[in-house]
CSV table of C-alpha atoms in Angstrom, one decimal:
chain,number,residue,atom,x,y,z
A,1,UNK,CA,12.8,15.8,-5.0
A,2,UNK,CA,11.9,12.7,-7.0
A,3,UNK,CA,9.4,10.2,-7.4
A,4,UNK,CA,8.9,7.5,-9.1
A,5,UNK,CA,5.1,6.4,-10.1
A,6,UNK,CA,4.8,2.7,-10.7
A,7,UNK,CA,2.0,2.2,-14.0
A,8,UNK,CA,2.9,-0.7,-15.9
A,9,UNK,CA,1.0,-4.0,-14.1
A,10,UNK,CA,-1.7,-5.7,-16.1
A,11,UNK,CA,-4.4,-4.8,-13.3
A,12,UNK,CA,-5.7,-8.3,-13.4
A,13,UNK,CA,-7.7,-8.0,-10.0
A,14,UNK,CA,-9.0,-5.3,-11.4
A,15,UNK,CA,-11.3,-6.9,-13.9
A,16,UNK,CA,-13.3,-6.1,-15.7
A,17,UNK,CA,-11.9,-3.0,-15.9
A,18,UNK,CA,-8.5,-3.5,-17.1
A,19,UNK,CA,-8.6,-2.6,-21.2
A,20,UNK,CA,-5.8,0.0,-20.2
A,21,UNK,CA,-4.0,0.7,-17.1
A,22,UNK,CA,-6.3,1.0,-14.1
A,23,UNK,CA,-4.8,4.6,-13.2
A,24,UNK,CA,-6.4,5.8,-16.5
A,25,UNK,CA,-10.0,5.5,-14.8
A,26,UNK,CA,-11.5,8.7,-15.4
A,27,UNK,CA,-13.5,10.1,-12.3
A,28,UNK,CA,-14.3,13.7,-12.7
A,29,UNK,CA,-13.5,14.0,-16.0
A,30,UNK,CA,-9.8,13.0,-15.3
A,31,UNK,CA,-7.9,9.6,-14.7
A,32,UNK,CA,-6.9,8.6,-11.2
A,33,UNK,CA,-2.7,8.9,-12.4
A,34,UNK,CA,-3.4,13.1,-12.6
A,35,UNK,CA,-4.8,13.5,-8.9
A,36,UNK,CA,-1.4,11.6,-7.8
A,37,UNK,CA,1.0,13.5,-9.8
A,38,UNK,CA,-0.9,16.7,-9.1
A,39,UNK,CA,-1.0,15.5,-5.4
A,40,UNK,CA,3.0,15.6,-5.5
A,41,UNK,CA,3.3,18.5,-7.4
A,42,UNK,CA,2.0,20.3,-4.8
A,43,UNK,CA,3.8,18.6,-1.8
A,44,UNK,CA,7.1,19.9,-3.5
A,45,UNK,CA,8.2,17.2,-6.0
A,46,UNK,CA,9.9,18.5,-8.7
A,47,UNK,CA,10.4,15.3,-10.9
A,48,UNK,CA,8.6,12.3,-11.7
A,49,UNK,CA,9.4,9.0,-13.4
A,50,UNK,CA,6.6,7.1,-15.0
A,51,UNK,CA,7.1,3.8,-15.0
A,52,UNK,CA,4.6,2.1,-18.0
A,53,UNK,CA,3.9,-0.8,-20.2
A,54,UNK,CA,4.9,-1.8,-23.8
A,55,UNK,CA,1.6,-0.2,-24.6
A,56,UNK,CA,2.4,3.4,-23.2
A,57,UNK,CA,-1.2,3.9,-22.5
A,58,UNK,CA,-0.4,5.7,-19.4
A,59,UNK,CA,2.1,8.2,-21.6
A,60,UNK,CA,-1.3,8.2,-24.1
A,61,UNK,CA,-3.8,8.9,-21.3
A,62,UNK,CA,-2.2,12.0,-20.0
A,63,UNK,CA,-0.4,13.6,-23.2
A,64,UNK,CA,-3.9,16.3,-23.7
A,65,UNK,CA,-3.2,17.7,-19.8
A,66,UNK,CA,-0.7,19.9,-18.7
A,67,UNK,CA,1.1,18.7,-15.4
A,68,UNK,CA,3.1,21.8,-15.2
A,69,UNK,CA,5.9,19.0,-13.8
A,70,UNK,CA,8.7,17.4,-15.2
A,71,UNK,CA,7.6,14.3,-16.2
A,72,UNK,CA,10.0,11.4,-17.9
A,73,UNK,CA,8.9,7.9,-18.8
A,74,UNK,CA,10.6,4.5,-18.7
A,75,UNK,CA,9.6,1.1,-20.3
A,76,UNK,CA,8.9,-2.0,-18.4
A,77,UNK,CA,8.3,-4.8,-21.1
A,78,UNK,CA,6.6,-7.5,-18.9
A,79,UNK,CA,4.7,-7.2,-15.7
A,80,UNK,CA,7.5,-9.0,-13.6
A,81,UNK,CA,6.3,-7.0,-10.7
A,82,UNK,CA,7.0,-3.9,-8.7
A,83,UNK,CA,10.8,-4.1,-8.2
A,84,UNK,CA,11.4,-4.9,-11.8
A,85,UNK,CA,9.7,-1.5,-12.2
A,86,UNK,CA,11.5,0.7,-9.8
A,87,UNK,CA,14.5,-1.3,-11.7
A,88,UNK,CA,13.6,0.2,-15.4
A,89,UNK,CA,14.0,3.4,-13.6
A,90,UNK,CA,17.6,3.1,-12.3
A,91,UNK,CA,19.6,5.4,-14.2
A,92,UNK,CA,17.5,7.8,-13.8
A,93,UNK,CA,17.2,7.9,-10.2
A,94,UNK,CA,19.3,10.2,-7.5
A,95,UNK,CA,20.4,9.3,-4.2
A,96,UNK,CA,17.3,9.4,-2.5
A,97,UNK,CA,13.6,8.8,-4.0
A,98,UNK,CA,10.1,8.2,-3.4
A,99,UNK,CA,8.2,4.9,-4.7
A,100,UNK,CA,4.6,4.9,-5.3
A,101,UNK,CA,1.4,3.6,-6.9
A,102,UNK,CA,-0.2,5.2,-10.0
A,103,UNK,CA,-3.0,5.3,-7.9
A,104,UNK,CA,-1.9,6.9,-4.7
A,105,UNK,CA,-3.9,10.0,-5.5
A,106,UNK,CA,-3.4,11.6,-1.4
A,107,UNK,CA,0.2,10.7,-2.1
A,108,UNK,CA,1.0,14.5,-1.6
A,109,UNK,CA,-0.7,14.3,2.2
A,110,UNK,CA,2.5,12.0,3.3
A,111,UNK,CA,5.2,13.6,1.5
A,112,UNK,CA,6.6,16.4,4.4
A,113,UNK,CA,6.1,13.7,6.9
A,114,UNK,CA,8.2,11.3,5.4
A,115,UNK,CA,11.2,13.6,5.3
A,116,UNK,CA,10.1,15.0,8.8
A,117,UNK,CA,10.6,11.2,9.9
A,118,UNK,CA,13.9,10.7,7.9
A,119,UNK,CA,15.2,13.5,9.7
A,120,UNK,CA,14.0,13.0,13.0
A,121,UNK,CA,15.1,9.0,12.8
A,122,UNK,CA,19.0,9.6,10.4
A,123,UNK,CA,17.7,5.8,8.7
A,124,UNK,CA,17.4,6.0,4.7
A,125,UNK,CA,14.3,4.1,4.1
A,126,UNK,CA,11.5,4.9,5.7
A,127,UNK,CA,7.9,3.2,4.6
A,128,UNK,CA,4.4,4.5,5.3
A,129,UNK,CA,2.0,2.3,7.3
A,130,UNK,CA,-1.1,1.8,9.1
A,131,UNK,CA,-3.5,-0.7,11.0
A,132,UNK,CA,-5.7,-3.4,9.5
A,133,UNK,CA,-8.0,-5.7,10.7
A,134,UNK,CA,-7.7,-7.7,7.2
A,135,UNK,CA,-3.7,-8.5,7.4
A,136,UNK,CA,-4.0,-11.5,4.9
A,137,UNK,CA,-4.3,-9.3,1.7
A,138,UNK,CA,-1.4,-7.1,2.6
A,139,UNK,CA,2.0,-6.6,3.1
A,140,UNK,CA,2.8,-6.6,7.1
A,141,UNK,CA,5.4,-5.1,8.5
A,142,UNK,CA,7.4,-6.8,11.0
A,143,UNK,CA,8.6,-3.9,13.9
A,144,UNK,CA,10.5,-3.5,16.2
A,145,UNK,CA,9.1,-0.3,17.9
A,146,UNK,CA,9.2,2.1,14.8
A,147,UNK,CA,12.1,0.3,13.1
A,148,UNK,CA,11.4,-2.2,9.9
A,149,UNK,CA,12.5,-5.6,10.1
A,150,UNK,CA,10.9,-6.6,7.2
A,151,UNK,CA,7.7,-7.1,5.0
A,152,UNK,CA,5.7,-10.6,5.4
A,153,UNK,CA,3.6,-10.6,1.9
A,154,UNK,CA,-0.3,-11.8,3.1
A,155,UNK,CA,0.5,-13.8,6.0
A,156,UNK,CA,-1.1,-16.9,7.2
A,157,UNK,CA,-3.8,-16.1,10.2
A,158,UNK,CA,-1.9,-16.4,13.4
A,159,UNK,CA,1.5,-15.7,12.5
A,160,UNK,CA,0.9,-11.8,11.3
A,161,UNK,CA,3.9,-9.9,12.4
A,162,UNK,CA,1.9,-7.0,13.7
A,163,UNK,CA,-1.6,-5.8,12.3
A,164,UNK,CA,0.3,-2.7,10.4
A,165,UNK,CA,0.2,-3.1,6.4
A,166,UNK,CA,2.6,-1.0,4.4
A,167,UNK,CA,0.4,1.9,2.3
A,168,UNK,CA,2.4,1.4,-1.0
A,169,UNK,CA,4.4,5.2,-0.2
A,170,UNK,CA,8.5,4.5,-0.1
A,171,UNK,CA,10.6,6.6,0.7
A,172,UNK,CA,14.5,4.9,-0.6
A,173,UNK,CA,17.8,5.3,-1.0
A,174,UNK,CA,19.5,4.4,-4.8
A,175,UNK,CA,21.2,1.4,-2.9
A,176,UNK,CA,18.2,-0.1,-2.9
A,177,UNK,CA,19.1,-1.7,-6.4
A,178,UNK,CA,21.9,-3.2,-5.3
A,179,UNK,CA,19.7,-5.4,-3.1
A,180,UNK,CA,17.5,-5.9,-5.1
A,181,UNK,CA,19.7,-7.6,-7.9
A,182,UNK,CA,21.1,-9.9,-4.9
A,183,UNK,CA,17.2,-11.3,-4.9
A,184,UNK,CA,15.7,-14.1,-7.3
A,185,UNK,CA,13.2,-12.2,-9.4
A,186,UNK,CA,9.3,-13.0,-8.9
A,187,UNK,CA,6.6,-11.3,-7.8
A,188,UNK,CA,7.2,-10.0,-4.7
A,189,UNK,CA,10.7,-9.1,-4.9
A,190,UNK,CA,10.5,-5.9,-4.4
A,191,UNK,CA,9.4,-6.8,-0.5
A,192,UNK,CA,11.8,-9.1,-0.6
A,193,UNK,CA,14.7,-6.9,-1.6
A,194,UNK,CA,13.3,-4.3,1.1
A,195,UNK,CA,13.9,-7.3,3.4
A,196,UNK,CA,16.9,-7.7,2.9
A,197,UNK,CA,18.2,-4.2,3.1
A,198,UNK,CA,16.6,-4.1,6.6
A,199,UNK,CA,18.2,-6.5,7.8
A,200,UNK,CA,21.6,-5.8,6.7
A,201,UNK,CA,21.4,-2.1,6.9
A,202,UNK,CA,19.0,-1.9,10.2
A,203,UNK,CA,18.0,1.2,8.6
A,204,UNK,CA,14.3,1.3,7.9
A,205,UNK,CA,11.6,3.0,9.9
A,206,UNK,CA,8.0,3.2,9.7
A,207,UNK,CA,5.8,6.5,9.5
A,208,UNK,CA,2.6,5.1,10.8
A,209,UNK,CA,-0.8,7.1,9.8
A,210,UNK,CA,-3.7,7.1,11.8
A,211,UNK,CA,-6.1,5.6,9.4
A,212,UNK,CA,-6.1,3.2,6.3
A,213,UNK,CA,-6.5,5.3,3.2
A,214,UNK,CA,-8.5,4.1,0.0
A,215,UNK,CA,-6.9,1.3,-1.9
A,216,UNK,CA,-7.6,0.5,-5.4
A,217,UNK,CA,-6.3,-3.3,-5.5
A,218,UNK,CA,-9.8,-4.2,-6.7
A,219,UNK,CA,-12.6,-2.8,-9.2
A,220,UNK,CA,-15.8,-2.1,-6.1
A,221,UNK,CA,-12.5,0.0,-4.6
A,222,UNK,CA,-13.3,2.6,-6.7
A,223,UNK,CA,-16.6,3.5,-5.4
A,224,UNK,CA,-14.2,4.7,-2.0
A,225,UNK,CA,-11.8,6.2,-3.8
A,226,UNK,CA,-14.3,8.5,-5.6
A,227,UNK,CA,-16.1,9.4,-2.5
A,228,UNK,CA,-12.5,10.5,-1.1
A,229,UNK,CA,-11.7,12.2,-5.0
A,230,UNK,CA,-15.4,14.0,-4.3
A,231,UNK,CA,-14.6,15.0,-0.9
A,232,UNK,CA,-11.1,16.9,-2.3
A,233,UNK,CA,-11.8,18.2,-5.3
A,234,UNK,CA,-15.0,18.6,-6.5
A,235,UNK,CA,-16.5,22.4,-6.4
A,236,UNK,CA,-20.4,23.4,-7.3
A,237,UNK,CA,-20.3,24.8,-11.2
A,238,UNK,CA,-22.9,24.8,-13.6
A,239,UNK,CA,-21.7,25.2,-17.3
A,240,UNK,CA,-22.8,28.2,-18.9
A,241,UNK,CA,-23.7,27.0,-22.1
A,242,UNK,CA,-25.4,23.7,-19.7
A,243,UNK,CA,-29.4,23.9,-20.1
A,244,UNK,CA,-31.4,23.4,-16.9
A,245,UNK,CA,-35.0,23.0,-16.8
A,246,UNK,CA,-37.0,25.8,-14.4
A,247,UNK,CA,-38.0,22.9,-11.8
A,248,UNK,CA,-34.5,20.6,-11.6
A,249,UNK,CA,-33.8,20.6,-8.3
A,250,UNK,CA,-29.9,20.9,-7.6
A,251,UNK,CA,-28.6,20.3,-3.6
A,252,UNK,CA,-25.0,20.4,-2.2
A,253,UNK,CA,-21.9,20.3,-3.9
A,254,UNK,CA,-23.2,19.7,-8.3
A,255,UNK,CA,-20.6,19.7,-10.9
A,256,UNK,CA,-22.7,19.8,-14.8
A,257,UNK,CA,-20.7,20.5,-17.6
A,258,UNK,CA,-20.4,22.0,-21.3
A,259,UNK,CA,-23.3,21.3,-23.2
A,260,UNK,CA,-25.3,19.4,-20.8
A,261,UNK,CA,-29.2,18.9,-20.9
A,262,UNK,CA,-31.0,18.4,-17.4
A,263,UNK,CA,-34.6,18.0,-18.2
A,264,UNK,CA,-37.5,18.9,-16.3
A,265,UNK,CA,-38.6,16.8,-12.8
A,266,UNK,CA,-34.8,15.5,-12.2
A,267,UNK,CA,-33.1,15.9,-8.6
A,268,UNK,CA,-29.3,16.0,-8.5
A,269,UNK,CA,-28.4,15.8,-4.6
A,270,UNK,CA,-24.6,16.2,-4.6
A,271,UNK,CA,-21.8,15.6,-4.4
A,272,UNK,CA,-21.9,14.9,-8.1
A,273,UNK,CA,-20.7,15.2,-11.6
A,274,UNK,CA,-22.2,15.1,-14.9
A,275,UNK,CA,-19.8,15.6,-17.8
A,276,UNK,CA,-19.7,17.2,-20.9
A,277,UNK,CA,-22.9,16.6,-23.6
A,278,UNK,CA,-24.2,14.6,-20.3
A,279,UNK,CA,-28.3,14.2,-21.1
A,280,UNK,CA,-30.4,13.6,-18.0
A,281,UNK,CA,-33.9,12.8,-18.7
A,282,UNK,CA,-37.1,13.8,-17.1
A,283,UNK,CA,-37.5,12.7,-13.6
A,284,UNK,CA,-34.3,11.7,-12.7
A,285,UNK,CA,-33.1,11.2,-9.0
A,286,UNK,CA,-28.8,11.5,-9.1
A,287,UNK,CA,-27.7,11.7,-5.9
A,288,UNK,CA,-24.7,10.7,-3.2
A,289,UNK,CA,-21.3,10.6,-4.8
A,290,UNK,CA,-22.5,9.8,-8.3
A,291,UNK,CA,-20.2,10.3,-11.4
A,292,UNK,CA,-21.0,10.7,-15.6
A,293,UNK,CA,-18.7,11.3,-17.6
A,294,UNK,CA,-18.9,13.3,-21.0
A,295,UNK,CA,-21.4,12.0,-23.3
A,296,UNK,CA,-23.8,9.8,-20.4
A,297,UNK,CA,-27.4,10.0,-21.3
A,298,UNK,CA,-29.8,8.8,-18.6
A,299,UNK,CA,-33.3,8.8,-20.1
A,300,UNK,CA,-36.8,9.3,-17.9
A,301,UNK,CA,-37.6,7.8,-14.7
A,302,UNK,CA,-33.9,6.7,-13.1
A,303,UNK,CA,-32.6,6.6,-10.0
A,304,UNK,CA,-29.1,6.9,-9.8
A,305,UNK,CA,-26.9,6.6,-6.5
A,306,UNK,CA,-23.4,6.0,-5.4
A,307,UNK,CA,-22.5,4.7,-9.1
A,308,UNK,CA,-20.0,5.5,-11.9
A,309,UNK,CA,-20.8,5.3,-15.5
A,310,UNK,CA,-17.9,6.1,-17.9
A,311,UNK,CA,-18.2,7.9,-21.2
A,312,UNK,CA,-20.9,7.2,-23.5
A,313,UNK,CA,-23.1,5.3,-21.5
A,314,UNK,CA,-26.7,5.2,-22.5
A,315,UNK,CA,-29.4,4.3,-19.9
A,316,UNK,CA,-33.4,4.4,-19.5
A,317,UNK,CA,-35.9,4.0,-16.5
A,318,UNK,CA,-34.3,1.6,-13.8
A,319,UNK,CA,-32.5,1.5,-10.2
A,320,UNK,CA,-28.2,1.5,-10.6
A,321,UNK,CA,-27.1,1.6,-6.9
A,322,UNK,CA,-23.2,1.2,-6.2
A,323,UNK,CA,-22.8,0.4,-9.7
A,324,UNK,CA,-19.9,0.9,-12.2
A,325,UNK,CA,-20.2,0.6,-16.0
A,326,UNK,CA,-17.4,0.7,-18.4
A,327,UNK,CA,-17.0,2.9,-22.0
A,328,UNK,CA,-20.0,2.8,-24.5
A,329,UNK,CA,-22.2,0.3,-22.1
A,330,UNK,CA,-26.0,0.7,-23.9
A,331,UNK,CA,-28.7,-0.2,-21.2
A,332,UNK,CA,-32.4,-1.3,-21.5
A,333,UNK,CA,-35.2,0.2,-19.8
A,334,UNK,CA,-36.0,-1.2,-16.6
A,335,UNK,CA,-32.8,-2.6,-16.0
A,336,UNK,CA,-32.0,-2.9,-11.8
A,337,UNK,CA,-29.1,-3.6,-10.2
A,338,UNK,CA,-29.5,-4.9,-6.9
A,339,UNK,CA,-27.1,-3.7,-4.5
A,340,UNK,CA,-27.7,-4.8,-1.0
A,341,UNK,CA,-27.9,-8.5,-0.2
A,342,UNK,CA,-31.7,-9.7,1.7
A,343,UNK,CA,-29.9,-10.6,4.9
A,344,UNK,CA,-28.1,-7.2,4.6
A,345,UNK,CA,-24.3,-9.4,5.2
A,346,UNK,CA,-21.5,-8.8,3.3
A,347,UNK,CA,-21.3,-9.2,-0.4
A,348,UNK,CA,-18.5,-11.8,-1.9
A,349,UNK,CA,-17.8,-11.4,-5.9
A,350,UNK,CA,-15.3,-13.4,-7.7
A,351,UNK,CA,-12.0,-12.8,-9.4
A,352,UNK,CA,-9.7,-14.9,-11.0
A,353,UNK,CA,-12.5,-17.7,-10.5
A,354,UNK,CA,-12.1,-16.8,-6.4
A,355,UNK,CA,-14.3,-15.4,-4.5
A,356,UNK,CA,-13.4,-12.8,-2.3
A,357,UNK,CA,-15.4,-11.0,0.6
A,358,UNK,CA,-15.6,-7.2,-0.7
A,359,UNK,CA,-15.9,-5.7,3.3
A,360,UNK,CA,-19.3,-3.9,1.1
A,361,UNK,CA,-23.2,-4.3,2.2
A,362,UNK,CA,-23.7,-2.2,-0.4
A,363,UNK,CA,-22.5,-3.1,-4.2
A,364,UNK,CA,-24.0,-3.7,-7.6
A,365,UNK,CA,-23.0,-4.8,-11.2
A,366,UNK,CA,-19.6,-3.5,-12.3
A,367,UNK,CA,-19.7,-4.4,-16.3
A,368,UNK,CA,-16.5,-3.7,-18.3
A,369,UNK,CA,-16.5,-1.6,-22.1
A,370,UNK,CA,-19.7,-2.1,-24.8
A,371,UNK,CA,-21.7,-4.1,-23.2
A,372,UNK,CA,-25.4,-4.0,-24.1
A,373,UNK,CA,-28.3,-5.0,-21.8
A,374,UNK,CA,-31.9,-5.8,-22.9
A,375,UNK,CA,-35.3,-4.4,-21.5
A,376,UNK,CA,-36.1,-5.2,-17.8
A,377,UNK,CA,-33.0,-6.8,-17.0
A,378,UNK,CA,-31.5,-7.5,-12.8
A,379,UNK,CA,-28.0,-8.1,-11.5
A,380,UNK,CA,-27.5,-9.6,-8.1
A,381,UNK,CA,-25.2,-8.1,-5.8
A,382,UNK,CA,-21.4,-8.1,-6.4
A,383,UNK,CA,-22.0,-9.6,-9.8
A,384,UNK,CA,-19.3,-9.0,-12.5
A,385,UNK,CA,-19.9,-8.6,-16.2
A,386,UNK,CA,-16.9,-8.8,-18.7
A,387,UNK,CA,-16.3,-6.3,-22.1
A,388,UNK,CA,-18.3,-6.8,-25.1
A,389,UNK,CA,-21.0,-8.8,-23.9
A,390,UNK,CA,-24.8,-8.9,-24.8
A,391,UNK,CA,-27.5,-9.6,-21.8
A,392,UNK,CA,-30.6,-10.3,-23.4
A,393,UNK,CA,-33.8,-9.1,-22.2
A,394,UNK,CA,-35.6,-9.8,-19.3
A,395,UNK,CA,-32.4,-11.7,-17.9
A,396,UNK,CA,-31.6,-12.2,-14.1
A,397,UNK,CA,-27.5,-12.1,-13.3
A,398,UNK,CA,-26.4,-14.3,-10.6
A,399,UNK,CA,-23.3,-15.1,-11.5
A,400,UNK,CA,-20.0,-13.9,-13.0
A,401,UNK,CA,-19.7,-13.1,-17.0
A,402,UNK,CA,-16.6,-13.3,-18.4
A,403,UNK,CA,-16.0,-11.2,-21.6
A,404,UNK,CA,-17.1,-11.6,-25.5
A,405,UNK,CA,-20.6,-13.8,-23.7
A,406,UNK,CA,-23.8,-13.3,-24.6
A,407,UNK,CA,-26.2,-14.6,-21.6
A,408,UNK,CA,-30.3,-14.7,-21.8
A,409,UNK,CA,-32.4,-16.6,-19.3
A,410,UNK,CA,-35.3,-18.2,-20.9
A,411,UNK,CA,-38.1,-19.7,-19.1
A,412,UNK,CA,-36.7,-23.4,-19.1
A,413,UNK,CA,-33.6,-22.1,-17.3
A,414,UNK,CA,-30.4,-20.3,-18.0
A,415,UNK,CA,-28.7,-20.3,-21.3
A,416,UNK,CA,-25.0,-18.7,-22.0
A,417,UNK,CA,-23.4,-18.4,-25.7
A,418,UNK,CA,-20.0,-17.4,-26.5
């Protein structure tokens, strides 16, 4: 069997973290793109297509692991979208194939099913699916009992098709890119070239799963997806050559690895993982689904909950609560990051100068690559902060920061520089 893993967008909604691919996020000491692959490798693929950018970053990001799976890459030299991609692909592609998402780490789970339902139904295409209650930011499916009509690309309120989305798993036949050369090429042409096959061919069904699964179409996504990562594949182990203090406290399921210092007073409540070289200072709380990668030091008097901080972040005493920071972030003492809202509603953040309701109560900063903070500093909920951006001391966050910015709040009112 064959699969092809789609890896080549720019990951705009995914700002601010989008320097490379956002499939080479590393939770758990690996990026997202291995959990997929080793998802089908286990479901009983035996080849997979990497679809990738001029930059190869994804080729880059996994050459140091060993997949034990035959692995080829192909070339797409502009984002043009995600039939353009599965097009880059076409001669290497057999009669029948599975399209996915770099990202689509449970990938594996669906795999038997989807030939089960091939089988059981004789059609060629079949797509996975569930239920939403949001159907304006996804592709809907328009059924006719279990057979695909077609895909309606974030339909207006009131005229969804049906309240089932399509997961981003395909299961197609090599004619597919004959259709989808008969289709103008924009962005969603590879829903419209489905389309069209449907409706010629009547030969589509729909495996529908019982719940959605986690989706990484935006950056506060991740925060699900590595409470689902956690849940799989994270096992207790404490690094022989990692040196605990006699009173650390360490509860449930604790990942701390090579060379890591956990000094005296700190609580880790799991599930967690510290990394390699991690340092966590003296009376440290780390607790529910947090994540450090190699090289993180926390100094005294943090608590740290439900938050991701990428390699070589540097911290002191403060609160970061549903929080993500990017590569070499440097933080000042008494930093907080607010995550719930007073009024405990929903939190909104903006993208692409839009702002869009998260579905979260519960969501801090999420700061892209070398960013420094000052002493003291405070985010509001949901804010954004860009790469390579200074916030000076004793500054208060309302708002979104795009990249390269230095902001400071000084007592006559907010000031930013670029």
């Amino acid at each position: 069997m064959q699969a092809v893993i789609l890896a080549a967008g720019e990951s705009s909604r995914f700002w601010p973290l989008n320097q490379k691919h956002k499939s080479l996020f590393k939770i758990m000491g690996r990026p997202l793109i291995w959990y997929t692959v080793d998802s089908l490798k286990k479901a009983g693929i035996e080849e997979i297509i990497i679809v990738q950018g001029s930059k190869k970053d994804v080729e880059e990001g996994l050459k140091n692991y060993d997949l034990e799976i035959k692995i080829k890459y192909v070339i797409q030299p502009e984002p043009k979208g995600m039939g353009n991609a599965v097009f880059q692909s076409r001669e290497l592609l057999k009669e029948q194939f599975f399209v996915l998402n770099a990202e689509r780490f449970d990938a594996g789970n669906y795999i038997k099913p989807i030939l089960e339902k091939r089988k059981f139904s004789g059609t060629n295409m079949v797509l996975l699916g569930a239920e939403t209650d949001k159907p304006q930011i996804y592709g809907i499916l328009d059924l006719e009992k279990d057979k695909v009509k077609g895909i309606i690309e974030k339909p207006e309120k009131g005229k969804e098709p049906s309240n089932i989305r399509a997961i981003g798993i395909y299961f197609l036949p090599k004619e597919f890119i004959d259709y989808y050369q008969k289709v103008p090429e924009h962005a969603y042409a590879f829903e419209e070239a489905l389309s069209l096959y449907m409706k010629e061919k009547e030969n589509a069904s729909l495996l529908k799963i019982e719940q959605e699964t986690p989706t990484l179409k935006y950056p506060w996504n991740l925060l699900g997806v590595t409470k689902a990562l956690m849940d799989k594949y994270l096992e207790s182990m404490v690094a022989n050559s990692a040196k605990i203090a006699k009173n650390v406290i360490i509860e449930g399921k604790v990942h701390i690895g090579e060379n890591a210092k956990v000094f005296e007073g700190a609580v880790i409540k799991g599930p967690c993982y510290v990394g390699n070289n991690c340092i966590i200072g003296n009376n440290n709380l780390i607790r529910e689904y947090s994540n450090l990668e190699d090289n993180v030091l926390i100094g005294a008097l943090a608590e740290f909950a439900r938050s991701i901080f990428q390699e070589n972040v540097h911290a002191h005493a403060g609160f970061f609560g549903d929080s993500i920071f990017g590569k070499n972030c440097k933080i000042g003492a008494g930093t907080i990051t607010a995550n719930v809202k007073i009024d405990r509603s929903e939190i909104y953040s903006c993208i692409k100068d839009k702002k869009d309701n998260t579905f979260l109560k519960s969501l801090g900063v999420i700061v892209g690559e070398n960013s420094n903070f000052g002493i003291r500093c405070s985010t509001m909920p949901g804010v954004l902060i860009g790469s390579n951006c200074t916030i000076g001391p004793n500054s208060v966050v309302f708002e979104k920061i795009e990249d390269n910015t230095t902001f400071y709040t000084e007592l006559e009112g907010i000031k930013k520089k670029k």
